[in-house]
Amino acid sequence: LADGRRELAEAAGSGSGSVTVASETLMTLAALLPGWRRARPGVDLRLRQCPADAMAHLLRTREADLCLASEPLAGPGLESVELLREEVLLAVPAGHRLAGREGVAVAELAGEPFLTPGPGHWQRELADRLFAREGLRPTVVCEGNEPGALLDLVGAGLGVALLPGMARDAGLRATVAWARLESPDSHRVLWLVRDREAFRPAAVRDFAAFAVAHFRGEG
């Protein structure tokens, strides 16, 4: 019914359309929004923040048109397009013993207070996987549901965190320093996920194309 209403509205030419986008953290969307607003000022854009394990449900129920996830989502009818592959860095407080280091071994992080989202989030899965290879477990001192807040918490001196490269590129914080891990799989992939069976209005198609161009550096 939701698809039918949108298809009829588009056929009637009523309005510029709407797009609802879900993301694990809204920081992922921040850089592309100004360009999208300039390109399509009349489109009603709605954002939702949710964990990856809830995204398939949002797509099936049409509560979201598109999702940005750090893993390809499983489910009938879902398709994932790779947007970005980026290095995952170690964020540490300024003046930390590992600040500016290249090739930090995971074993050197034993006992370091770790800040991370909860189980199931890609950052936590990556940390658990990297530590398990060394027979270790991260010392988690802060576990939350807002990945975008980790950078500020690192800057406040609460501990260290694994963060994607875009977090460093989003802006300089004098209270945060960076180091690179020596692990070859210290990276994450950002995916655009959609339901191929859903009706896709022009506004949704345009946003998907805009996101692909933005993250691939083609825009």
PDB file of C-alpha atoms in Angstrom:
ATOM      1  CA  LEU A   1       0.000   0.000   0.000  1.00  0.00           C
ATOM      2  CA  ALA A   2       2.812   2.399   0.854  1.00  0.00           C
ATOM      3  CA  ASP A   3       4.483   1.661  -2.480  1.00  0.00           C
ATOM      4  CA  GLY A   4       1.192   2.148  -4.294  1.00  0.00           C
ATOM      5  CA  ARG A   5       0.540   5.534  -2.701  1.00  0.00           C
ATOM      6  CA  ARG A   6       4.031   6.744  -3.598  1.00  0.00           C
ATOM      7  CA  GLU A   7       3.731   5.472  -7.161  1.00  0.00           C
ATOM      8  CA  LEU A   8       0.404   7.243  -7.630  1.00  0.00           C
ATOM      9  CA  ALA A   9       1.748  10.464  -6.110  1.00  0.00           C
ATOM     10  CA  GLU A  10       4.734  10.397  -8.446  1.00  0.00           C
ATOM     11  CA  ALA A  11       2.527   9.717 -11.476  1.00  0.00           C
ATOM     12  CA  ALA A  12       0.351  12.681 -10.488  1.00  0.00           C
ATOM     13  CA  GLY A  13       3.428  14.876 -10.129  1.00  0.00           C
ATOM     14  CA  SER A  14       2.492  15.942  -6.604  1.00  0.00           C
ATOM     15  CA  GLY A  15       5.495  17.482  -4.842  1.00  0.00           C
ATOM     16  CA  SER A  16       9.205  16.812  -5.141  1.00  0.00           C
ATOM     17  CA  GLY A  17       9.105  13.565  -3.216  1.00  0.00           C
ATOM     18  CA  SER A  18      10.678  12.323  -0.024  1.00  0.00           C
ATOM     19  CA  VAL A  19      13.577  10.108   1.047  1.00  0.00           C
ATOM     20  CA  THR A  20      14.079   8.380   4.387  1.00  0.00           C
ATOM     21  CA  VAL A  21      17.635   7.261   5.084  1.00  0.00           C
ATOM     22  CA  ALA A  22      18.787   5.163   8.040  1.00  0.00           C
ATOM     23  CA  SER A  23      22.379   5.081   9.255  1.00  0.00           C
ATOM     24  CA  GLU A  24      24.290   3.634  12.194  1.00  0.00           C
ATOM     25  CA  THR A  25      25.615   7.106  12.967  1.00  0.00           C
ATOM     26  CA  LEU A  26      24.495  10.394  11.456  1.00  0.00           C
ATOM     27  CA  MET A  27      28.135  11.457  11.169  1.00  0.00           C
ATOM     28  CA  THR A  28      28.275   9.243   8.077  1.00  0.00           C
ATOM     29  CA  LEU A  29      25.740  11.485   6.328  1.00  0.00           C
ATOM     30  CA  ALA A  30      26.971  14.881   7.479  1.00  0.00           C
ATOM     31  CA  ALA A  31      29.424  15.553   4.650  1.00  0.00           C
ATOM     32  CA  LEU A  32      27.061  14.732   1.789  1.00  0.00           C
ATOM     33  CA  LEU A  33      23.987  16.610   3.053  1.00  0.00           C
ATOM     34  CA  PRO A  34      25.011  20.161   2.032  1.00  0.00           C
ATOM     35  CA  GLY A  35      25.552  19.099  -1.582  1.00  0.00           C
ATOM     36  CA  TRP A  36      22.304  17.140  -1.653  1.00  0.00           C
ATOM     37  CA  ARG A  37      20.355  20.074  -0.265  1.00  0.00           C
ATOM     38  CA  ARG A  38      21.742  22.335  -2.982  1.00  0.00           C
ATOM     39  CA  ALA A  39      20.991  19.784  -5.689  1.00  0.00           C
ATOM     40  CA  ARG A  40      17.455  18.868  -4.552  1.00  0.00           C
ATOM     41  CA  PRO A  41      16.185  21.605  -2.193  1.00  0.00           C
ATOM     42  CA  GLY A  42      12.533  20.575  -2.575  1.00  0.00           C
ATOM     43  CA  VAL A  43      12.928  16.957  -1.480  1.00  0.00           C
ATOM     44  CA  ASP A  44      11.704  16.076   2.002  1.00  0.00           C
ATOM     45  CA  LEU A  45      14.709  14.301   3.575  1.00  0.00           C
ATOM     46  CA  ARG A  46      14.235  12.314   6.781  1.00  0.00           C
ATOM     47  CA  LEU A  47      17.043  10.683   8.721  1.00  0.00           C
ATOM     48  CA  ARG A  48      16.924   7.792  11.167  1.00  0.00           C
ATOM     49  CA  GLN A  49      19.672   6.401  13.352  1.00  0.00           C
ATOM     50  CA  CYS A  50      19.563   2.691  14.137  1.00  0.00           C
ATOM     51  CA  PRO A  51      21.856  -0.336  14.467  1.00  0.00           C
ATOM     52  CA  ALA A  52      22.529  -2.463  11.396  1.00  0.00           C
ATOM     53  CA  ASP A  53      20.523  -5.400  12.745  1.00  0.00           C
ATOM     54  CA  ALA A  54      17.343  -3.279  12.649  1.00  0.00           C
ATOM     55  CA  MET A  55      17.783  -1.965   9.117  1.00  0.00           C
ATOM     56  CA  ALA A  56      16.365  -4.930   7.218  1.00  0.00           C
ATOM     57  CA  HIS A  57      13.081  -4.496   9.116  1.00  0.00           C
ATOM     58  CA  LEU A  58      12.945  -0.783   8.263  1.00  0.00           C
ATOM     59  CA  LEU A  59      13.435  -1.548   4.581  1.00  0.00           C
ATOM     60  CA  ARG A  60      10.783  -4.296   4.548  1.00  0.00           C
ATOM     61  CA  THR A  61       8.210  -2.095   6.294  1.00  0.00           C
ATOM     62  CA  ARG A  62       9.086   0.908   4.088  1.00  0.00           C
ATOM     63  CA  GLU A  63      10.059   2.935   7.152  1.00  0.00           C
ATOM     64  CA  ALA A  64      13.341   3.586   5.337  1.00  0.00           C
ATOM     65  CA  ASP A  65      14.072   3.828   1.625  1.00  0.00           C
ATOM     66  CA  LEU A  66      17.827   3.436   1.909  1.00  0.00           C
ATOM     67  CA  CYS A  67      20.248   2.374   4.622  1.00  0.00           C
ATOM     68  CA  LEU A  68      23.944   3.091   5.130  1.00  0.00           C
ATOM     69  CA  ALA A  69      25.503   0.140   6.924  1.00  0.00           C
ATOM     70  CA  SER A  70      29.010  -1.076   7.654  1.00  0.00           C
ATOM     71  CA  GLU A  71      28.067  -4.587   6.586  1.00  0.00           C
ATOM     72  CA  PRO A  72      25.981  -5.992   3.720  1.00  0.00           C
ATOM     73  CA  LEU A  73      22.556  -6.766   5.140  1.00  0.00           C
ATOM     74  CA  ALA A  74      21.077 -10.227   4.696  1.00  0.00           C
ATOM     75  CA  GLY A  75      17.466 -10.754   3.738  1.00  0.00           C
ATOM     76  CA  PRO A  76      15.228 -11.609   0.780  1.00  0.00           C
ATOM     77  CA  GLY A  77      15.159  -8.853  -1.813  1.00  0.00           C
ATOM     78  CA  LEU A  78      17.900  -6.759  -0.232  1.00  0.00           C
ATOM     79  CA  GLU A  79      20.792  -5.539  -2.347  1.00  0.00           C
ATOM     80  CA  SER A  80      23.969  -3.833  -1.146  1.00  0.00           C
ATOM     81  CA  VAL A  81      26.220  -1.496  -3.130  1.00  0.00           C
ATOM     82  CA  GLU A  82      29.719  -0.752  -1.869  1.00  0.00           C
ATOM     83  CA  LEU A  83      30.179   2.973  -1.290  1.00  0.00           C
ATOM     84  CA  LEU A  84      33.482   3.262   0.494  1.00  0.00           C
ATOM     85  CA  ARG A  85      36.351   1.159   1.782  1.00  0.00           C
ATOM     86  CA  GLU A  86      38.451   2.986   4.367  1.00  0.00           C
ATOM     87  CA  GLU A  87      41.127   2.371   6.954  1.00  0.00           C
ATOM     88  CA  VAL A  88      40.148   2.062  10.594  1.00  0.00           C
ATOM     89  CA  LEU A  89      42.440   4.069  12.855  1.00  0.00           C
ATOM     90  CA  LEU A  90      43.184   4.104  16.554  1.00  0.00           C
ATOM     91  CA  ALA A  91      42.029   7.335  18.195  1.00  0.00           C
ATOM     92  CA  VAL A  92      43.878   8.214  21.404  1.00  0.00           C
ATOM     93  CA  PRO A  93      43.921  11.233  23.724  1.00  0.00           C
ATOM     94  CA  ALA A  94      46.492  13.905  22.863  1.00  0.00           C
ATOM     95  CA  GLY A  95      49.814  13.112  24.507  1.00  0.00           C
ATOM     96  CA  HIS A  96      49.076   9.388  24.665  1.00  0.00           C
ATOM     97  CA  ARG A  97      52.075   7.065  24.381  1.00  0.00           C
ATOM     98  CA  LEU A  98      50.777   5.754  21.020  1.00  0.00           C
ATOM     99  CA  ALA A  99      49.932   9.127  19.461  1.00  0.00           C
ATOM    100  CA  GLY A 100      51.268   9.400  15.929  1.00  0.00           C
ATOM    101  CA  ARG A 101      52.585   5.838  15.866  1.00  0.00           C
ATOM    102  CA  GLU A 102      52.649   3.820  12.628  1.00  0.00           C
ATOM    103  CA  GLY A 103      51.998   0.095  12.822  1.00  0.00           C
ATOM    104  CA  VAL A 104      50.775  -0.333  16.391  1.00  0.00           C
ATOM    105  CA  ALA A 105      50.530  -4.037  17.281  1.00  0.00           C
ATOM    106  CA  VAL A 106      47.253  -5.163  18.857  1.00  0.00           C
ATOM    107  CA  ALA A 107      49.240  -6.711  21.710  1.00  0.00           C
ATOM    108  CA  GLU A 108      50.350  -3.183  22.668  1.00  0.00           C
ATOM    109  CA  LEU A 109      46.716  -2.333  23.406  1.00  0.00           C
ATOM    110  CA  ALA A 110      46.350  -4.937  26.138  1.00  0.00           C
ATOM    111  CA  GLY A 111      44.979  -3.216  29.224  1.00  0.00           C
ATOM    112  CA  GLU A 112      44.199   0.052  27.432  1.00  0.00           C
ATOM    113  CA  PRO A 113      40.742   1.377  28.387  1.00  0.00           C
ATOM    114  CA  PHE A 114      38.590   0.867  25.290  1.00  0.00           C
ATOM    115  CA  LEU A 115      35.556   2.904  24.217  1.00  0.00           C
ATOM    116  CA  THR A 116      33.235   1.072  21.851  1.00  0.00           C
ATOM    117  CA  PRO A 117      29.637   0.639  20.761  1.00  0.00           C
ATOM    118  CA  GLY A 118      27.860  -2.447  22.040  1.00  0.00           C
ATOM    119  CA  PRO A 119      28.055  -6.006  20.696  1.00  0.00           C
ATOM    120  CA  GLY A 120      26.809  -6.371  17.128  1.00  0.00           C
ATOM    121  CA  HIS A 121      28.201  -3.036  15.969  1.00  0.00           C
ATOM    122  CA  TRP A 122      31.009  -3.295  13.409  1.00  0.00           C
ATOM    123  CA  GLN A 123      33.520  -1.416  15.606  1.00  0.00           C
ATOM    124  CA  ARG A 124      32.974  -3.834  18.474  1.00  0.00           C
ATOM    125  CA  GLU A 125      33.102  -6.851  16.148  1.00  0.00           C
ATOM    126  CA  LEU A 126      36.393  -5.622  14.674  1.00  0.00           C
ATOM    127  CA  ALA A 127      37.938  -4.971  18.094  1.00  0.00           C
ATOM    128  CA  ASP A 128      36.881  -8.394  19.400  1.00  0.00           C
ATOM    129  CA  ARG A 129      38.252 -10.082  16.271  1.00  0.00           C
ATOM    130  CA  LEU A 130      41.613  -8.293  16.358  1.00  0.00           C
ATOM    131  CA  PHE A 131      42.114  -8.983  20.068  1.00  0.00           C
ATOM    132  CA  ALA A 132      41.001 -12.626  19.798  1.00  0.00           C
ATOM    133  CA  ARG A 133      43.776 -13.307  17.287  1.00  0.00           C
ATOM    134  CA  GLU A 134      46.265 -12.364  19.986  1.00  0.00           C
ATOM    135  CA  GLY A 135      44.484 -14.377  22.657  1.00  0.00           C
ATOM    136  CA  LEU A 136      43.308 -11.163  24.318  1.00  0.00           C
ATOM    137  CA  ARG A 137      40.095  -9.312  25.081  1.00  0.00           C
ATOM    138  CA  PRO A 138      39.681  -5.532  24.954  1.00  0.00           C
ATOM    139  CA  THR A 139      39.291  -3.796  28.303  1.00  0.00           C
ATOM    140  CA  VAL A 140      35.959  -2.086  27.600  1.00  0.00           C
ATOM    141  CA  VAL A 141      35.305   0.836  29.956  1.00  0.00           C
ATOM    142  CA  CYS A 142      32.549   2.540  27.960  1.00  0.00           C
ATOM    143  CA  GLU A 143      29.899   0.824  25.855  1.00  0.00           C
ATOM    144  CA  GLY A 144      27.184   2.919  24.223  1.00  0.00           C
ATOM    145  CA  ASN A 145      24.776   3.250  21.323  1.00  0.00           C
ATOM    146  CA  GLU A 146      26.139   6.472  19.805  1.00  0.00           C
ATOM    147  CA  PRO A 147      29.262   5.754  17.733  1.00  0.00           C
ATOM    148  CA  GLY A 148      29.536   9.437  16.803  1.00  0.00           C
ATOM    149  CA  ALA A 149      30.203  10.347  20.441  1.00  0.00           C
ATOM    150  CA  LEU A 150      33.329   8.202  20.715  1.00  0.00           C
ATOM    151  CA  LEU A 151      35.635  10.878  19.321  1.00  0.00           C
ATOM    152  CA  ASP A 152      34.615  13.376  22.000  1.00  0.00           C
ATOM    153  CA  LEU A 153      34.971  10.750  24.712  1.00  0.00           C
ATOM    154  CA  VAL A 154      38.491   9.926  23.517  1.00  0.00           C
ATOM    155  CA  GLY A 155      39.287  13.637  23.588  1.00  0.00           C
ATOM    156  CA  ALA A 156      38.020  13.780  27.159  1.00  0.00           C
ATOM    157  CA  GLY A 157      40.676  11.235  28.103  1.00  0.00           C
ATOM    158  CA  LEU A 158      38.356   8.302  28.875  1.00  0.00           C
ATOM    159  CA  GLY A 159      40.242   5.847  26.684  1.00  0.00           C
ATOM    160  CA  VAL A 160      41.033   4.804  23.113  1.00  0.00           C
ATOM    161  CA  ALA A 161      38.747   3.745  20.271  1.00  0.00           C
ATOM    162  CA  LEU A 162      38.734   2.275  16.783  1.00  0.00           C
ATOM    163  CA  LEU A 163      37.287   4.835  14.387  1.00  0.00           C
ATOM    164  CA  PRO A 164      36.937   5.017  10.597  1.00  0.00           C
ATOM    165  CA  GLY A 165      39.132   7.368   8.617  1.00  0.00           C
ATOM    166  CA  MET A 166      36.223   9.719   7.956  1.00  0.00           C
ATOM    167  CA  ALA A 167      36.132  10.532  11.686  1.00  0.00           C
ATOM    168  CA  ARG A 168      39.649  11.971  11.421  1.00  0.00           C
ATOM    169  CA  ASP A 169      38.836  13.765   8.187  1.00  0.00           C
ATOM    170  CA  ALA A 170      35.642  15.308   9.601  1.00  0.00           C
ATOM    171  CA  GLY A 171      37.625  17.928  11.496  1.00  0.00           C
ATOM    172  CA  LEU A 172      40.622  18.476  13.712  1.00  0.00           C
ATOM    173  CA  ARG A 173      40.318  18.116  17.462  1.00  0.00           C
ATOM    174  CA  ALA A 174      43.379  19.211  19.372  1.00  0.00           C
ATOM    175  CA  THR A 175      42.459  16.795  22.168  1.00  0.00           C
ATOM    176  CA  VAL A 176      42.574  13.712  19.905  1.00  0.00           C
ATOM    177  CA  ALA A 177      45.570  12.060  18.251  1.00  0.00           C
ATOM    178  CA  TRP A 178      45.744   9.162  15.821  1.00  0.00           C
ATOM    179  CA  ALA A 179      47.755   5.996  15.290  1.00  0.00           C
ATOM    180  CA  ARG A 180      47.704   3.274  12.652  1.00  0.00           C
ATOM    181  CA  LEU A 181      47.316  -0.414  13.412  1.00  0.00           C
ATOM    182  CA  GLU A 182      49.575  -2.957  11.769  1.00  0.00           C
ATOM    183  CA  SER A 183      46.711  -5.389  11.133  1.00  0.00           C
ATOM    184  CA  PRO A 184      46.015  -5.728   7.380  1.00  0.00           C
ATOM    185  CA  ASP A 185      42.245  -6.023   7.857  1.00  0.00           C
ATOM    186  CA  SER A 186      41.881  -2.887   9.954  1.00  0.00           C
ATOM    187  CA  HIS A 187      39.318  -1.380   7.620  1.00  0.00           C
ATOM    188  CA  ARG A 188      35.580  -1.086   7.169  1.00  0.00           C
ATOM    189  CA  VAL A 189      33.321  -1.079   4.143  1.00  0.00           C
ATOM    190  CA  LEU A 190      30.319   1.242   3.934  1.00  0.00           C
ATOM    191  CA  TRP A 191      27.328  -0.144   2.020  1.00  0.00           C
ATOM    192  CA  LEU A 192      24.213   1.413   0.555  1.00  0.00           C
ATOM    193  CA  VAL A 193      21.385  -1.088   1.116  1.00  0.00           C
ATOM    194  CA  ARG A 194      17.928  -1.081  -0.459  1.00  0.00           C
ATOM    195  CA  ASP A 195      14.993  -3.381  -1.106  1.00  0.00           C
ATOM    196  CA  ARG A 196      14.971  -4.159  -4.806  1.00  0.00           C
ATOM    197  CA  GLU A 197      11.256  -5.042  -4.662  1.00  0.00           C
ATOM    198  CA  ALA A 198      10.179  -1.650  -3.289  1.00  0.00           C
ATOM    199  CA  PHE A 199       8.884   1.082  -5.553  1.00  0.00           C
ATOM    200  CA  ARG A 200      11.693   3.572  -5.927  1.00  0.00           C
ATOM    201  CA  PRO A 201      10.529   7.150  -6.582  1.00  0.00           C
ATOM    202  CA  ALA A 202      12.758   9.570  -8.478  1.00  0.00           C
ATOM    203  CA  ALA A 203      13.865  11.265  -5.249  1.00  0.00           C
ATOM    204  CA  VAL A 204      15.074   7.941  -3.830  1.00  0.00           C
ATOM    205  CA  ARG A 205      16.872   7.010  -7.051  1.00  0.00           C
ATOM    206  CA  ASP A 206      18.513  10.424  -7.143  1.00  0.00           C
ATOM    207  CA  PHE A 207      19.682  10.230  -3.533  1.00  0.00           C
ATOM    208  CA  ALA A 208      21.149   6.771  -4.094  1.00  0.00           C
ATOM    209  CA  ALA A 209      23.060   8.000  -7.158  1.00  0.00           C
ATOM    210  CA  PHE A 210      24.203  11.109  -5.298  1.00  0.00           C
ATOM    211  CA  ALA A 211      25.494   9.025  -2.354  1.00  0.00           C
ATOM    212  CA  VAL A 212      27.400   6.667  -4.658  1.00  0.00           C
ATOM    213  CA  ALA A 213      29.037   9.604  -6.465  1.00  0.00           C
ATOM    214  CA  HIS A 214      29.860  11.360  -3.186  1.00  0.00           C
ATOM    215  CA  PHE A 215      31.530   8.450  -1.431  1.00  0.00           C
ATOM    216  CA  ARG A 216      33.361   7.292  -4.535  1.00  0.00           C
ATOM    217  CA  GLY A 217      34.687  10.791  -5.144  1.00  0.00           C
ATOM    218  CA  GLU A 218      32.820  11.169  -8.425  1.00  0.00           C
ATOM    219  CA  GLY A 219      30.636  14.100  -7.424  1.00  0.00           C
TER     220      GLY A 219
END
